[in-house]
Amino acid sequence: MTTRIKKQPKVEGKIIKHAPSKQFKYTDSETILNIQSKTPFISAVKRITKLLKDLPKRQPKYTYIIVKGSGRALERTLSIGIHFRDVERNKVEIFTKTLEVLDEIDAGDEDEDTVLKKRKVPSVELHIYRSVYD
Amino acid sequence: MAPSYKQQQKKKARYIRSETNDKSLNKGSILNVSEFLNSRSFEINELTKAQLNAKFSSSTRAFQSLPRKLRRRTASHNVKRIPKRLRKRALREMQSNTNDNEGTGVVKKKKLPIKGKQIYQLKMRKNLLTLLTAMNQEQRKIIDNNQVAKLNFKNLKIRTRIKEISKVLQNNKNLMKVNNEIGSFDNTGLNKYAAPPVGKMKYYKRQREFAWLSTHVWHAKRAHMIKQHGFQIPLAPTQKIYKLAHRNFHYKGGMVWDKSYFNALILSSDNQSQIVEVLETLTGGKTKLGKRYLQNGGIVTKLIYGSDGKLLGPVEIISLHYKTKFNAVLRLHPSIYQPVFDHILAVKPESVLLQDNRYSIGSLEITGPNALKSLTTVLKPFHTKNSEAEAWLKLANEVNVPDGIIFTVQMKDPRLVNRKKVPKDRSVDLNDLLIEMKTNKTTLNEATIEKFVTPEGREESYRDQLSLKSIGKLKTQAQGSTPINNIANFPVIVYKTNNIWKLLAPWYWILPIWQPLNHIAHLNFGGVIQERQLCFEKSQLNYPKDYHFTRVGYQENEMNGALTLDKWNRKPKSKRFNYERLKLNISEKKHFRGELGDWSKCDWRYLQLLRYAFAQLAAVNGGEKINERKPPVVTRTSNWDQLFNREISQQHDVYSFVNDIVQFEKSKKEPLDFVPIELTSVTQHQVSPPANVDSPLQVTAVKFTLIGNGTLKPNARVYSLPDPTLQAKKPTWNPHQRQPLLGEEEDDKTQIPVPHSQYLIGFVTSGNFNLLAGENTGVGLIATEFVQSVENNNKTVLVRNVGTDVVRMAKFEVVNVV
């Protein structure tokens, strides 16, 4: 079942958007790539290709790398996935998720504390496997 | 005799494993091909491995088994620089090394050429030291700091020195009792300055003028140090670290600094309004402190002003309250500590208590994705059931925590705890936890705050603080199996601002945290230079390096200029660039040649005088700028008014006027007694050029991004666009789609000409290739009147590096100071 994400009501004041919860593991830096809406397409493709190439050397236990994108970067992430599936002929798995992020609302009055609010963001995760031709 | 370590290693390396019991050959005459191949491939693998092993076993030395970041300088030659457990091996390696100059391979003990009187003196000196250090070992007593400061050894002979000291020791009043075996004590000044720490008597002389941090000895072996502002400060690690630091900041691991030289002072009172009054006099009445920052756990960074109303620099204010007491912890750069302390002492009401915590509160700063995880592996809560301790453990592995989060936790001695990583707790919704922490302040413990803020509480935290020797004993007794019970615990304040985790703890607890922290993988330590790098990558101003509008920042700029100039002067004439022969603007070359102002620094006095003189000239000419295309009109020589000031009515007067003053001030050989620039907000009011020679130029902090090719270097000259048509030629800003660059169009292959000096508006304070942005960026200061005059979509300037005549176009953006 899919959960529909409701549009948030507009808030007065400045909003500081915080990144979603993340736990650091050293292997993540060699197996996970996050895509932003401003990440250039070709740079992402090149970086993924490099990660895939180095994977057996650096992280031999892993058979695929994870590419993540959420919100405005959904479309770009998916088009990267399609590129690897159709052009590079890699096995690509696509998973959809919903992320929870924190928004800090600053009403501008310094006598009042800022308020943290939760917001849901659509997100997509690609598993790109090493190509059989490599 | 048992084989030596090296022999064992060599033997191991030369042993090649093979499959003698081959399964494929066992079934009579039938060969099992796949099994046969497997065994052969195994043997080939082993063979190649053995080759490599043999190679490395003979070429690795003892010191190389240490991680690079923990190696010390000259470790390869000096056995004493290697950790004790590896010394034997290192000594053996040195002895067997036949490549040394003498060819004997024997490490000789150096004989000291001392005789009779000198031996006697050394013996006496030894007596002197044992006399003093024995104190804290046995009786748990140390000499009062103030007494040590009074002892003047300078012209005394050793015998007299010993006499003097034993006199002091005999008087019990001069001794302080300490509650631990290593002589830690709380060195706080109440409503007065605290005496600088003495340290171990052996090294007393070295830290009289510049105090040592508690981690000084650790740092001195692994980093370059500088003596500045009353402290010895780590400048940068000896290891090459520029790119590694960049990765640590943003992608992998983390970077940690000992910032104990960042001084703390605490204001406490029963009446909060009194503290607020004091703080608002510091901020010059220009900014109000909202209740958001004054509530318990509120953190804010503000600019502060001295008693003369001049801008001093940034200060971090943390509000920590317990019971009925309100406290404000102020953290300041050591360069501005004294004027602020004196100012507060003068204005504060009597009921407000002012503590000088320079030598009683230490601090660490740590940034990068691994920052909080590293802290939580080293620091384990003493009372695990408390709400703040639970939150600390739940949040342990988190990377993305919002700024402004604060913990006050009582911690165990990090040298004794089991430093296992905190396991992940998947049942916890971290977002809910963060919201709860923010609204209910569950991570603020009043008892811990009281222990941190009061001198008695900090003193108590040192109770039974163990020496390394005792810890070793305890560990051998426990043999790693049973947990060691130790009652030592200390208060810690951990908070996050500007994406950096900051930790405040009693001064003598910083070293016990620092040592285990530096054994965490991918976590490196940094110095002042790394701090500047972090600010630069984020396009933020770094205090004091980029704060040229403050007294300290201005002096630092001047000092750096003098150093560059000195280095340049020491080169042979043929090897140094001649800045005086530089030809810049065509129409100006009749009047002067060479770099604008002093090439070695951001010459603000020159710029301020130039802006003043050109404004005067424009006033005479009815507000018009100089037309460079027309030849300059020279109708007369210089005129002076009745006060012997040069009258500025023609272009050549401007250069002579500026030159007169600059030359005169140079001949005085004294630094300028005022800062020729002043920071102003763009939005405040319309700013005009300097009204007279002594009124400062109004400037704004901006960040630059180059459009197209080129590099951006410190001290680069910044011009406004002289020709409006240049803006039309500006390539549309898209870093990912390469546009034809300036000068690349077919019809116009010429470069942008160097603008007339009347368009000079500022300097780049730091510029470089920015690894985070992936392009050349810089931060600097430019005239506010110019920023106010440009429209929002036209924020373009021209930048020229010192000593070049190539002008580049750059985009600029106003940045917030603090």
JSON list of C-alpha atoms in Angstrom, two decimals, chain A residues 18-26 29-30 38 40 58 100-102 104 106-118, chain B residues 251-253 288-293 295 302 369-370 373 397-400 402-403 424 429-432 434-435 438 441 522 736:
[
{"chain": "A", "resi": 18, "resn": "HIS", "atom": "CA", "xyz": [17.76, 19.48, 8.26]},
{"chain": "A", "resi": 19, "resn": "ALA", "atom": "CA", "xyz": [19.11, 16.40, 6.55]},
{"chain": "A", "resi": 20, "resn": "PRO", "atom": "CA", "xyz": [17.48, 13.04, 7.32]},
{"chain": "A", "resi": 21, "resn": "SER", "atom": "CA", "xyz": [18.92, 10.87, 10.07]},
{"chain": "A", "resi": 22, "resn": "LYS", "atom": "CA", "xyz": [22.13, 9.12, 9.02]},
{"chain": "A", "resi": 23, "resn": "GLN", "atom": "CA", "xyz": [24.53, 6.80, 10.80]},
{"chain": "A", "resi": 24, "resn": "PHE", "atom": "CA", "xyz": [28.15, 6.86, 9.73]},
{"chain": "A", "resi": 25, "resn": "LYS", "atom": "CA", "xyz": [29.96, 3.71, 8.71]},
{"chain": "A", "resi": 26, "resn": "TYR", "atom": "CA", "xyz": [33.24, 3.81, 6.83]},
{"chain": "A", "resi": 29, "resn": "SER", "atom": "CA", "xyz": [31.62, 6.02, 1.76]},
{"chain": "A", "resi": 30, "resn": "GLU", "atom": "CA", "xyz": [32.57, 3.27, -0.71]},
{"chain": "A", "resi": 38, "resn": "LYS", "atom": "CA", "xyz": [21.98, 19.94, -8.32]},
{"chain": "A", "resi": 40, "resn": "PRO", "atom": "CA", "xyz": [25.17, 16.90, -12.62]},
{"chain": "A", "resi": 58, "resn": "ARG", "atom": "CA", "xyz": [37.61, -2.06, -1.65]},
{"chain": "A", "resi": 100, "resn": "GLU", "atom": "CA", "xyz": [11.26, 11.61, 7.73]},
{"chain": "A", "resi": 101, "resn": "VAL", "atom": "CA", "xyz": [13.14, 14.89, 8.04]},
{"chain": "A", "resi": 102, "resn": "LEU", "atom": "CA", "xyz": [13.16, 17.71, 10.56]},
{"chain": "A", "resi": 104, "resn": "GLU", "atom": "CA", "xyz": [13.31, 24.00, 12.16]},
{"chain": "A", "resi": 106, "resn": "ASP", "atom": "CA", "xyz": [12.22, 30.25, 13.10]},
{"chain": "A", "resi": 107, "resn": "ALA", "atom": "CA", "xyz": [9.38, 32.75, 13.45]},
{"chain": "A", "resi": 108, "resn": "GLY", "atom": "CA", "xyz": [11.89, 35.62, 13.60]},
{"chain": "A", "resi": 109, "resn": "ASP", "atom": "CA", "xyz": [11.15, 36.61, 17.20]},
{"chain": "A", "resi": 110, "resn": "GLU", "atom": "CA", "xyz": [14.32, 36.00, 19.21]},
{"chain": "A", "resi": 111, "resn": "ASP", "atom": "CA", "xyz": [12.33, 35.75, 22.44]},
{"chain": "A", "resi": 112, "resn": "GLU", "atom": "CA", "xyz": [10.66, 32.57, 21.18]},
{"chain": "A", "resi": 113, "resn": "ASP", "atom": "CA", "xyz": [12.54, 29.33, 20.70]},
{"chain": "A", "resi": 114, "resn": "THR", "atom": "CA", "xyz": [12.67, 27.72, 17.27]},
{"chain": "A", "resi": 115, "resn": "VAL", "atom": "CA", "xyz": [10.34, 24.76, 16.77]},
{"chain": "A", "resi": 116, "resn": "LEU", "atom": "CA", "xyz": [11.32, 21.39, 15.28]},
{"chain": "A", "resi": 117, "resn": "LYS", "atom": "CA", "xyz": [8.69, 19.73, 13.09]},
{"chain": "A", "resi": 118, "resn": "LYS", "atom": "CA", "xyz": [8.67, 16.45, 11.25]},
{"chain": "B", "resi": 251, "resn": "TYR", "atom": "CA", "xyz": [33.07, 12.78, 3.85]},
{"chain": "B", "resi": 252, "resn": "LYS", "atom": "CA", "xyz": [35.13, 10.37, 5.93]},
{"chain": "B", "resi": 253, "resn": "GLY", "atom": "CA", "xyz": [36.13, 10.27, 9.57]},
{"chain": "B", "resi": 288, "resn": "LYS", "atom": "CA", "xyz": [19.62, 42.55, 21.87]},
{"chain": "B", "resi": 289, "resn": "LEU", "atom": "CA", "xyz": [19.90, 39.11, 23.37]},
{"chain": "B", "resi": 290, "resn": "GLY", "atom": "CA", "xyz": [16.57, 37.35, 22.91]},
{"chain": "B", "resi": 291, "resn": "LYS", "atom": "CA", "xyz": [15.10, 35.02, 25.51]},
{"chain": "B", "resi": 292, "resn": "ARG", "atom": "CA", "xyz": [15.86, 32.17, 23.12]},
{"chain": "B", "resi": 293, "resn": "TYR", "atom": "CA", "xyz": [19.52, 32.55, 23.97]},
{"chain": "B", "resi": 295, "resn": "GLN", "atom": "CA", "xyz": [17.06, 30.29, 28.57]},
{"chain": "B", "resi": 302, "resn": "LYS", "atom": "CA", "xyz": [27.73, 37.66, 18.76]},
{"chain": "B", "resi": 369, "resn": "PRO", "atom": "CA", "xyz": [30.65, 12.61, 9.91]},
{"chain": "B", "resi": 370, "resn": "ASN", "atom": "CA", "xyz": [32.35, 10.59, 12.64]},
{"chain": "B", "resi": 373, "resn": "LYS", "atom": "CA", "xyz": [30.33, 8.70, 17.21]},
{"chain": "B", "resi": 397, "resn": "ASN", "atom": "CA", "xyz": [25.95, 7.10, 16.04]},
{"chain": "B", "resi": 398, "resn": "GLU", "atom": "CA", "xyz": [24.00, 9.96, 14.49]},
{"chain": "B", "resi": 399, "resn": "VAL", "atom": "CA", "xyz": [25.62, 12.18, 11.84]},
{"chain": "B", "resi": 400, "resn": "ASN", "atom": "CA", "xyz": [22.96, 14.78, 11.09]},
{"chain": "B", "resi": 402, "resn": "PRO", "atom": "CA", "xyz": [20.67, 20.05, 14.16]},
{"chain": "B", "resi": 403, "resn": "ASP", "atom": "CA", "xyz": [22.78, 22.92, 15.51]},
{"chain": "B", "resi": 424, "resn": "LYS", "atom": "CA", "xyz": [22.59, 0.90, 17.25]},
{"chain": "B", "resi": 429, "resn": "ASP", "atom": "CA", "xyz": [12.81, 7.33, 16.46]},
{"chain": "B", "resi": 430, "resn": "LEU", "atom": "CA", "xyz": [15.64, 9.86, 16.52]},
{"chain": "B", "resi": 431, "resn": "ASN", "atom": "CA", "xyz": [13.49, 12.69, 15.19]},
{"chain": "B", "resi": 432, "resn": "ASP", "atom": "CA", "xyz": [11.09, 12.27, 18.11]},
{"chain": "B", "resi": 434, "resn": "LEU", "atom": "CA", "xyz": [15.48, 15.42, 19.02]},
{"chain": "B", "resi": 435, "resn": "ILE", "atom": "CA", "xyz": [12.10, 17.17, 19.28]},
{"chain": "B", "resi": 438, "resn": "LYS", "atom": "CA", "xyz": [14.51, 20.61, 22.21]},
{"chain": "B", "resi": 441, "resn": "LYS", "atom": "CA", "xyz": [15.33, 20.16, 27.73]},
{"chain": "B", "resi": 522, "resn": "HIS", "atom": "CA", "xyz": [39.98, 8.09, 10.41]},
{"chain": "B", "resi": 736, "resn": "HIS", "atom": "CA", "xyz": [28.41, 23.01, -15.76]}
]
